[in-house]
Coordinates of C-alpha atoms in Angstrom, one line a residue:
X1 CA 153.9 105.3 116.6
X2 CA 154.0 106.6 120.1
X3 CA 151.2 109.2 119.5
X4 CA 148.9 106.4 118.0
X5 CA 149.5 104.2 121.0
X6 CA 148.6 106.8 123.4
X7 CA 145.4 107.6 121.3
X8 CA 144.5 103.9 121.4
X9 CA 145.1 103.8 125.0
X10 CA 142.7 106.9 125.5
X11 CA 140.1 105.5 123.4
X12 CA 140.3 102.1 125.3
X13 CA 140.3 104.1 128.9
X14 CA 137.1 105.9 127.6
X15 CA 135.3 102.9 126.5
X16 CA 135.9 100.9 129.7
X17 CA 134.8 104.1 131.7
X18 CA 131.8 104.4 129.6
X19 CA 130.7 100.6 130.1
X20 CA 131.5 100.8 133.9
X21 CA 129.3 103.8 134.3
X22 CA 126.3 102.1 132.8
X23 CA 127.2 98.8 134.7
X24 CA 127.1 100.3 138.2
X25 CA 123.5 101.9 137.4
X26 CA 122.1 98.4 136.3
X27 CA 120.1 96.6 138.9
X28 CA 119.6 93.0 137.9
X29 CA 116.4 92.6 139.9
X30 CA 114.8 95.7 138.3
X31 CA 116.5 96.1 134.9
X32 CA 114.2 98.7 133.6
X33 CA 113.8 100.8 136.7
X34 CA 114.5 104.5 136.4
X35 CA 113.1 107.8 137.0
X36 CA 111.9 109.7 133.8
X37 CA 111.7 113.5 134.0
X38 CA 109.1 114.6 131.1
X39 CA 108.9 118.3 130.1
X40 CA 105.8 119.1 128.2
X41 CA 105.5 122.6 126.7
X42 CA 101.8 123.2 127.1
X43 CA 101.6 126.9 125.7
X44 CA 103.7 129.8 124.4
X45 CA 104.3 133.2 126.1
X46 CA 105.7 136.4 124.5
X47 CA 109.4 135.5 125.5
X48 CA 109.1 131.9 126.4
X49 CA 106.8 129.0 127.3
X50 CA 104.8 127.3 130.0
X51 CA 105.8 123.8 130.9
X52 CA 104.5 121.0 132.8
X53 CA 107.3 118.9 134.3
X54 CA 106.5 115.3 135.5
X55 CA 108.8 112.9 137.5
X56 CA 107.7 109.5 137.5
X57 CA 109.4 106.8 139.3
X58 CA 109.4 103.4 137.4
X59 CA 111.5 101.8 140.0
X60 CA 109.7 98.7 141.5
X61 CA 111.1 98.9 145.1
X62 CA 113.1 102.1 145.4
X63 CA 111.2 105.3 146.4
X64 CA 112.2 108.9 147.5
X65 CA 111.6 109.5 151.2
X66 CA 111.8 112.6 153.3
X67 CA 113.3 115.2 152.8
X68 CA 112.5 114.8 149.2
X69 CA 113.9 115.2 145.7
X70 CA 115.9 117.9 144.6
X71 CA 116.2 118.7 140.8
X72 CA 118.7 120.8 139.0
X73 CA 119.7 121.6 135.6
X74 CA 121.6 124.3 133.5
X75 CA 120.0 126.6 131.0
X76 CA 121.1 126.5 127.5
X77 CA 120.7 130.3 126.9
X78 CA 120.0 132.9 129.3
X79 CA 116.5 131.8 130.4
X80 CA 114.7 133.0 133.7
X81 CA 111.9 131.4 135.5
X82 CA 109.1 133.9 135.7
X83 CA 106.8 131.8 138.1
X84 CA 106.4 128.3 139.2
X85 CA 103.3 126.2 140.6
X86 CA 103.8 123.0 142.7
X87 CA 107.5 123.5 143.4
X88 CA 110.0 126.5 144.1
X89 CA 113.6 127.3 143.1
X90 CA 115.8 127.3 146.2
X91 CA 117.7 130.5 145.1
X92 CA 116.4 133.6 143.3
X93 CA 119.9 134.6 142.1
X94 CA 120.8 138.1 140.7
X95 CA 117.5 139.6 139.1
X96 CA 118.6 143.1 139.4
X97 CA 118.5 143.7 135.6
X98 CA 114.5 143.4 135.9
X99 CA 112.9 146.8 137.1
X100 CA 109.2 146.0 137.1
X101 CA 108.4 142.2 136.8
X102 CA 110.9 140.2 139.1
X103 CA 111.3 136.5 137.9
X104 CA 111.1 133.7 140.2
X105 CA 114.5 132.7 139.5
X106 CA 117.5 134.0 137.6
X107 CA 119.9 131.5 138.3
X108 CA 121.8 130.0 135.3
X109 CA 121.8 126.6 137.3
X110 CA 118.4 126.5 139.2
X111 CA 117.8 124.0 141.9
X112 CA 113.9 123.1 142.4
X113 CA 112.3 121.3 145.4
X114 CA 108.7 120.2 145.9
X115 CA 106.4 122.2 147.9
X116 CA 105.3 121.0 151.5
X117 CA 101.7 119.5 152.0
X118 CA 99.2 122.0 153.1
X119 CA 100.2 125.1 150.7
X120 CA 97.5 127.2 149.3
X121 CA 95.4 125.8 146.4
X122 CA 96.5 128.4 144.1
X123 CA 100.1 127.2 144.4
X124 CA 99.1 123.6 143.8
X125 CA 98.7 121.4 140.8
X126 CA 97.9 117.5 140.4
X127 CA 100.7 115.3 142.1
X128 CA 102.5 118.1 143.7
X129 CA 103.2 119.3 147.2
X130 CA 104.1 115.9 148.9
X131 CA 107.6 117.4 150.3
X132 CA 109.3 115.7 147.6
X133 CA 108.2 112.2 148.7
X134 CA 107.7 109.9 145.6
X135 CA 106.5 106.3 146.1
X136 CA 107.9 103.1 144.2
X137 CA 106.0 101.9 141.1
X138 CA 105.7 98.5 142.7
X139 CA 104.1 99.8 145.7
X140 CA 101.7 102.1 144.3
X141 CA 101.9 103.7 140.6
X142 CA 99.5 106.7 141.6
X143 CA 102.0 107.7 144.3
X144 CA 105.0 107.3 142.0
X145 CA 104.5 110.7 140.4
X146 CA 105.4 114.1 141.1
X147 CA 104.6 117.2 139.0
X148 CA 105.3 121.0 138.9
X149 CA 104.6 123.9 136.4
X150 CA 106.8 126.7 135.4
X151 CA 106.9 129.5 133.1
X152 CA 110.1 130.3 131.2
X153 CA 111.0 133.6 129.7
X154 CA 114.0 134.6 127.4
X155 CA 114.0 131.4 125.9
X156 CA 112.3 131.9 122.5
X157 CA 108.7 131.0 121.7
X158 CA 108.8 128.5 119.0
X159 CA 110.2 124.9 118.7
X160 CA 113.0 126.2 116.5
X161 CA 114.1 128.9 119.2
X162 CA 113.7 126.8 122.3
X163 CA 116.9 125.2 123.7
X164 CA 116.7 122.0 125.9
X165 CA 118.1 122.5 129.4
X166 CA 121.3 120.4 130.1
X167 CA 123.3 118.8 132.8
X168 CA 120.4 117.5 134.9
X169 CA 120.8 116.4 138.5
X170 CA 118.6 114.5 140.8
X171 CA 119.1 114.0 144.5
X172 CA 116.5 111.4 146.1
X173 CA 117.1 112.8 148.6
X174 CA 121.0 112.0 148.6
X175 CA 123.4 110.9 145.8
X176 CA 123.2 108.0 143.6
X177 CA 121.2 109.1 140.6
X178 CA 122.8 109.8 137.2
X179 CA 120.7 111.7 134.7
X180 CA 120.9 111.5 130.9
X181 CA 120.9 114.5 128.6
X182 CA 117.4 115.9 127.6
X183 CA 116.0 114.4 124.4
X184 CA 113.3 115.4 122.1
X185 CA 110.5 113.0 121.9
X186 CA 106.9 113.0 120.1
X187 CA 104.7 115.3 122.0
X188 CA 102.6 114.0 124.8
X189 CA 98.8 113.6 124.1
X190 CA 96.1 114.6 126.4
X191 CA 92.6 113.3 126.3
X192 CA 89.7 115.4 127.8
X193 CA 87.9 114.3 130.8
X194 CA 84.9 113.2 128.8
X195 CA 87.2 111.2 126.4
X196 CA 85.9 113.0 123.1
X197 CA 88.9 115.5 122.5
X198 CA 92.7 114.9 122.1
X199 CA 95.2 117.6 122.3
X200 CA 98.9 117.5 122.5
X201 CA 101.8 119.5 123.9
X202 CA 103.7 122.0 121.7
X203 CA 107.1 119.9 122.2
X204 CA 108.2 117.3 124.7
X205 CA 111.7 116.3 126.1
X206 CA 112.5 113.5 128.4
X207 CA 115.3 112.8 130.9
X208 CA 116.2 109.5 132.3
X209 CA 117.8 109.1 135.8
X210 CA 119.1 105.8 136.9
X211 CA 120.3 104.9 140.4
X212 CA 123.9 103.3 141.5
X213 CA 124.3 102.1 145.0
X214 CA 127.9 102.5 144.4
X215 CA 127.5 106.4 143.6
X216 CA 125.2 106.6 146.7
X217 CA 127.5 105.3 149.3
X218 CA 130.8 103.5 149.6
X219 CA 129.4 101.1 152.3
X220 CA 126.2 99.1 152.5
X221 CA 123.3 100.5 154.4
X222 CA 121.9 97.3 155.9
X223 CA 122.9 93.8 156.8
X224 CA 121.4 90.4 157.3
X225 CA 121.8 88.1 160.2
X226 CA 120.3 84.5 160.2
X227 CA 119.3 81.7 162.7
X228 CA 117.4 78.4 162.4
X229 CA 115.3 76.0 164.4
X230 CA 117.9 73.0 163.7
X231 CA 121.0 75.1 165.1
X232 CA 121.3 77.0 168.2
X233 CA 124.1 79.4 166.6
X234 CA 122.9 82.7 165.4
X235 CA 124.9 84.1 162.7
X236 CA 125.1 87.9 163.2
X237 CA 125.9 90.7 160.5
X238 CA 129.5 90.6 159.5
X239 CA 131.6 93.0 161.7
X240 CA 131.5 96.7 160.4
X241 CA 129.1 95.5 157.7
X242 CA 128.1 99.3 156.8
X243 CA 131.7 100.6 157.8
X244 CA 132.8 101.8 161.3
X245 CA 133.3 105.4 160.4
X246 CA 130.5 106.3 162.8
X247 CA 131.7 104.2 165.9
X248 CA 133.0 107.0 167.9
X249 CA 129.7 109.0 167.6
X250 CA 127.2 106.2 168.2
X251 CA 124.9 105.8 171.3
X252 CA 125.2 103.2 173.6
X253 CA 121.8 102.9 175.1
X254 CA 118.3 104.3 174.5
X255 CA 118.4 106.2 177.7
X256 CA 121.5 108.3 176.3
X257 CA 119.8 109.5 173.4
X258 CA 117.9 112.4 175.0
X259 CA 121.1 114.3 175.8
X260 CA 122.6 113.7 172.4
X261 CA 119.6 114.9 170.5
X262 CA 118.9 117.7 172.7
X263 CA 122.2 119.3 171.4
X264 CA 121.6 118.5 167.7
X265 CA 119.8 120.2 164.8
X266 CA 118.3 117.4 162.9
X267 CA 118.2 119.6 159.8
X268 CA 122.0 119.9 159.7
X269 CA 122.9 116.4 160.5
X270 CA 124.7 114.7 157.7
X271 CA 126.1 111.3 159.1
X272 CA 123.3 109.1 160.9
X273 CA 123.2 108.7 164.6
X274 CA 123.2 105.2 165.1
X275 CA 122.9 102.8 168.1
X276 CA 126.2 101.1 169.0
X277 CA 126.4 97.7 167.4
X278 CA 129.3 95.4 166.0
X279 CA 128.0 95.8 162.5
X280 CA 127.2 99.7 162.7
X281 CA 124.4 99.6 160.3
X282 CA 121.2 101.7 160.2
X283 CA 118.9 98.7 159.3
X284 CA 119.4 95.1 160.2
X285 CA 117.4 92.3 158.6
X286 CA 117.1 89.1 160.5
X287 CA 115.9 85.6 158.6
X288 CA 115.0 82.9 161.0
X289 CA 113.9 79.5 159.9
X290 CA 111.4 78.9 162.4
X291 CA 109.5 75.6 161.6
X292 CA 109.3 72.5 159.6
X293 CA 106.2 70.9 158.3
X294 CA 105.5 67.9 156.1
X295 CA 104.8 69.9 153.0
X296 CA 105.6 73.4 154.0
X297 CA 108.1 75.4 156.0
X298 CA 107.8 78.7 158.0
X299 CA 110.3 81.6 158.1
X300 CA 110.1 84.8 160.4
X301 CA 111.5 88.0 159.2
X302 CA 112.5 91.0 161.4
X303 CA 113.7 94.6 160.2
X304 CA 115.4 96.5 163.0
X305 CA 116.2 100.5 162.9
X306 CA 119.1 101.3 164.7
X307 CA 119.1 104.8 163.3
X308 CA 117.8 107.5 166.0
X309 CA 117.2 110.2 163.4
X310 CA 115.0 108.3 160.6
X311 CA 111.6 106.9 160.4
X312 CA 111.6 104.7 157.1
X313 CA 108.2 105.7 155.6
X314 CA 107.0 103.3 152.9
X315 CA 109.8 101.1 153.5
X316 CA 110.4 98.1 151.0
X317 CA 112.2 94.6 151.4
X318 CA 113.3 92.8 148.7
X319 CA 114.2 89.0 148.8
X320 CA 115.7 86.7 146.3
X321 CA 115.1 83.1 147.2
X322 CA 114.3 80.1 144.9
X323 CA 111.3 79.0 147.0
X324 CA 109.4 82.4 146.7
X325 CA 107.7 80.8 143.6
X326 CA 105.6 78.8 146.1
X327 CA 104.6 81.4 148.8
X328 CA 101.4 80.1 150.7
X329 CA 100.8 82.8 153.0
X330 CA 102.4 86.1 154.5
X331 CA 101.5 87.5 157.7
X332 CA 101.6 91.3 158.6
X333 CA 103.3 92.4 155.4
X334 CA 102.1 93.1 151.9
X335 CA 103.8 90.9 149.3
X336 CA 104.2 91.2 145.6
X337 CA 106.2 88.9 143.4
X338 CA 108.8 90.5 141.2
X339 CA 109.5 88.6 137.8
X340 CA 112.1 90.8 136.0
X341 CA 112.7 87.7 133.7
X342 CA 110.1 85.2 132.4
X343 CA 112.5 82.5 133.1
X344 CA 112.9 83.0 136.9
X345 CA 110.3 83.6 139.8
X346 CA 112.6 83.8 142.9
X347 CA 112.1 87.2 144.0
X348 CA 109.4 89.2 145.9
X349 CA 108.9 92.4 147.5
X350 CA 107.6 93.1 151.2
X351 CA 106.3 96.2 152.4
X352 CA 104.0 97.4 155.4
X353 CA 100.3 97.6 155.5
X354 CA 99.0 101.0 155.3
X355 CA 98.1 102.6 158.7
X356 CA 99.7 99.7 160.4
X357 CA 103.3 99.0 160.1
X358 CA 104.2 100.9 156.8
X359 CA 106.5 103.3 159.0
X360 CA 109.5 101.7 160.5
X361 CA 110.1 103.9 163.5
X362 CA 113.4 105.4 164.7
X363 CA 115.8 103.0 167.1
X364 CA 114.1 102.1 170.3
X365 CA 111.7 99.7 171.8
X366 CA 109.3 100.4 168.8
X367 CA 111.7 100.5 166.1
X368 CA 111.3 97.0 164.3
X369 CA 108.7 95.5 162.3
X370 CA 108.2 91.6 161.8
X371 CA 106.5 89.1 159.6
X372 CA 106.2 85.3 159.0
X373 CA 105.7 83.5 155.7
X374 CA 104.8 80.0 155.0
X375 CA 106.3 78.3 151.8
X376 CA 105.3 75.0 150.0
X377 CA 108.0 72.7 149.7
X378 CA 109.4 71.4 146.3
X379 CA 110.4 68.0 147.0
X380 CA 112.7 68.1 144.1
X381 CA 114.5 71.1 145.2
X382 CA 113.9 71.7 148.7
X383 CA 116.6 71.1 151.5
X384 CA 118.1 72.5 154.6
X385 CA 121.6 71.5 153.3
X386 CA 124.4 74.0 152.6
X387 CA 122.3 77.0 153.5
X388 CA 119.7 76.5 150.9
X389 CA 117.1 78.0 153.3
X390 CA 118.5 81.2 153.5
X391 CA 118.1 84.2 151.0
X392 CA 120.5 84.6 148.1
X393 CA 120.1 88.6 148.3
X394 CA 118.2 91.1 150.5
X395 CA 117.5 94.7 149.5
X396 CA 116.4 97.4 151.8
X397 CA 114.7 100.5 150.3
X398 CA 116.3 99.5 147.1
X399 CA 119.9 99.3 148.6
X400 CA 121.5 95.7 148.8
X401 CA 122.3 94.5 152.1
X402 CA 125.6 92.9 153.4
X403 CA 125.3 89.2 153.8
X404 CA 127.4 86.8 155.9
X405 CA 129.7 84.5 154.3
X406 CA 128.4 81.2 153.2
X407 CA 130.5 79.3 155.4
X408 CA 129.1 81.1 158.4
X409 CA 125.5 80.2 157.8
X410 CA 123.7 78.0 160.6
X411 CA 124.4 74.5 159.3
X412 CA 122.1 71.7 159.3
X413 CA 123.8 68.9 161.7
X414 CA 124.8 66.0 159.6
X415 CA 125.3 62.4 160.5
X416 CA 128.9 62.6 161.0
X417 CA 128.5 65.5 163.1
X418 CA 125.8 63.9 165.1
X419 CA 128.2 60.9 165.4
X420 CA 130.8 63.1 166.8
X421 CA 128.5 64.8 169.3
X422 CA 127.4 61.1 170.3
X423 CA 131.0 60.0 170.7
X424 CA 132.0 63.0 172.7
X425 CA 129.0 62.6 175.1
X426 CA 129.8 58.6 175.5
X427 CA 133.4 59.5 176.1
X428 CA 132.3 62.2 178.8
X429 CA 129.9 59.5 180.5
X430 CA 132.4 56.8 180.7
X431 CA 135.1 59.4 182.2
X432 CA 132.4 60.3 184.6
X433 CA 131.8 56.7 185.7
X434 CA 135.5 55.9 186.2
X435 CA 135.8 59.0 188.2
X436 CA 132.9 57.9 190.5
X437 CA 134.2 54.3 191.2
X438 CA 137.9 55.0 191.1

């Protein structure tokens, strides 16, 4: 009886852990977003195969920025990598058993990175050599692909003898991604340039990697502050929104940064070097309800970088607000509606204009980007009461930002509040008159 009870408890714990592992990687605003890694065996060689590996980022607003992706796996047998094009293994490993032809890598658990731009043409293939930077699908599908080719030996040279690699890992560039086991799928078909011939891979397998902000960081990486034309109070980011573990190493002023950076090697720093703030976030998004018109209202958005080490290239900002179904005009930013569900249209993605403000520079006088948007009012739902004019959620580069508590939002002065202010002013005036004529 006791053993059965422990067995049931173990099964229940396993099921809960399995459900939670999938739940933390689920993004309600991008429910189908993932990175798919496809291996196409293009040809056989005497002791193995030549494969084209294609990494496609199907995430609408989360990209891989510098220093780029790192892909790892474990060979099922005693495979080696004879050569690579468009990428390289970071470690060669012990290849002492080979006397003539030395493999590119003999590691049981190889780690592969993209090549940098500008490598010789004989080391390149299509969609390679971008330093591991991969765009988001929502911004530019053509930039959301990265590829490389590898020749694998000691693996067998037929569909029956090849064993799929396992234990895939993906850093993009940091933690956060969880990858599935490789799965055999229908071989990929290829159409010739003239469209008159169709070929296919010898065999194909897929690996799917999903992102979880919980796995990436225990604290948020951005926060939101708020203000409005109808209230003089500015609602700041919550204190220590992104954790205060870097409080002792922050920089108090821009003039101090030269002495700090001069002593550091930016390639070895793990923790961000932040400007000292009460929220200690690398990124702050400010939402300001700016103007009110008869049929429209106007919002100003500002994104400020407090990180002295990072320029955010191809940044994205995702906003969830019910009035985004009536966006009339957006200034200085690109805008794209995100409609993950047919029943709702309350989410949109903002991103920079190429060669204008698509790079959010490091902390300093130029470390911010701004935009304004005009939204048309729906008189059946529009109101300034109870914080309706402020966003429900904001994401920067795919990570959800820390929001102020609803009771801290800038409030709309109601009639009772206005009467209280008027009564206080009248009492002060009467007191002044009495003191004058006393």
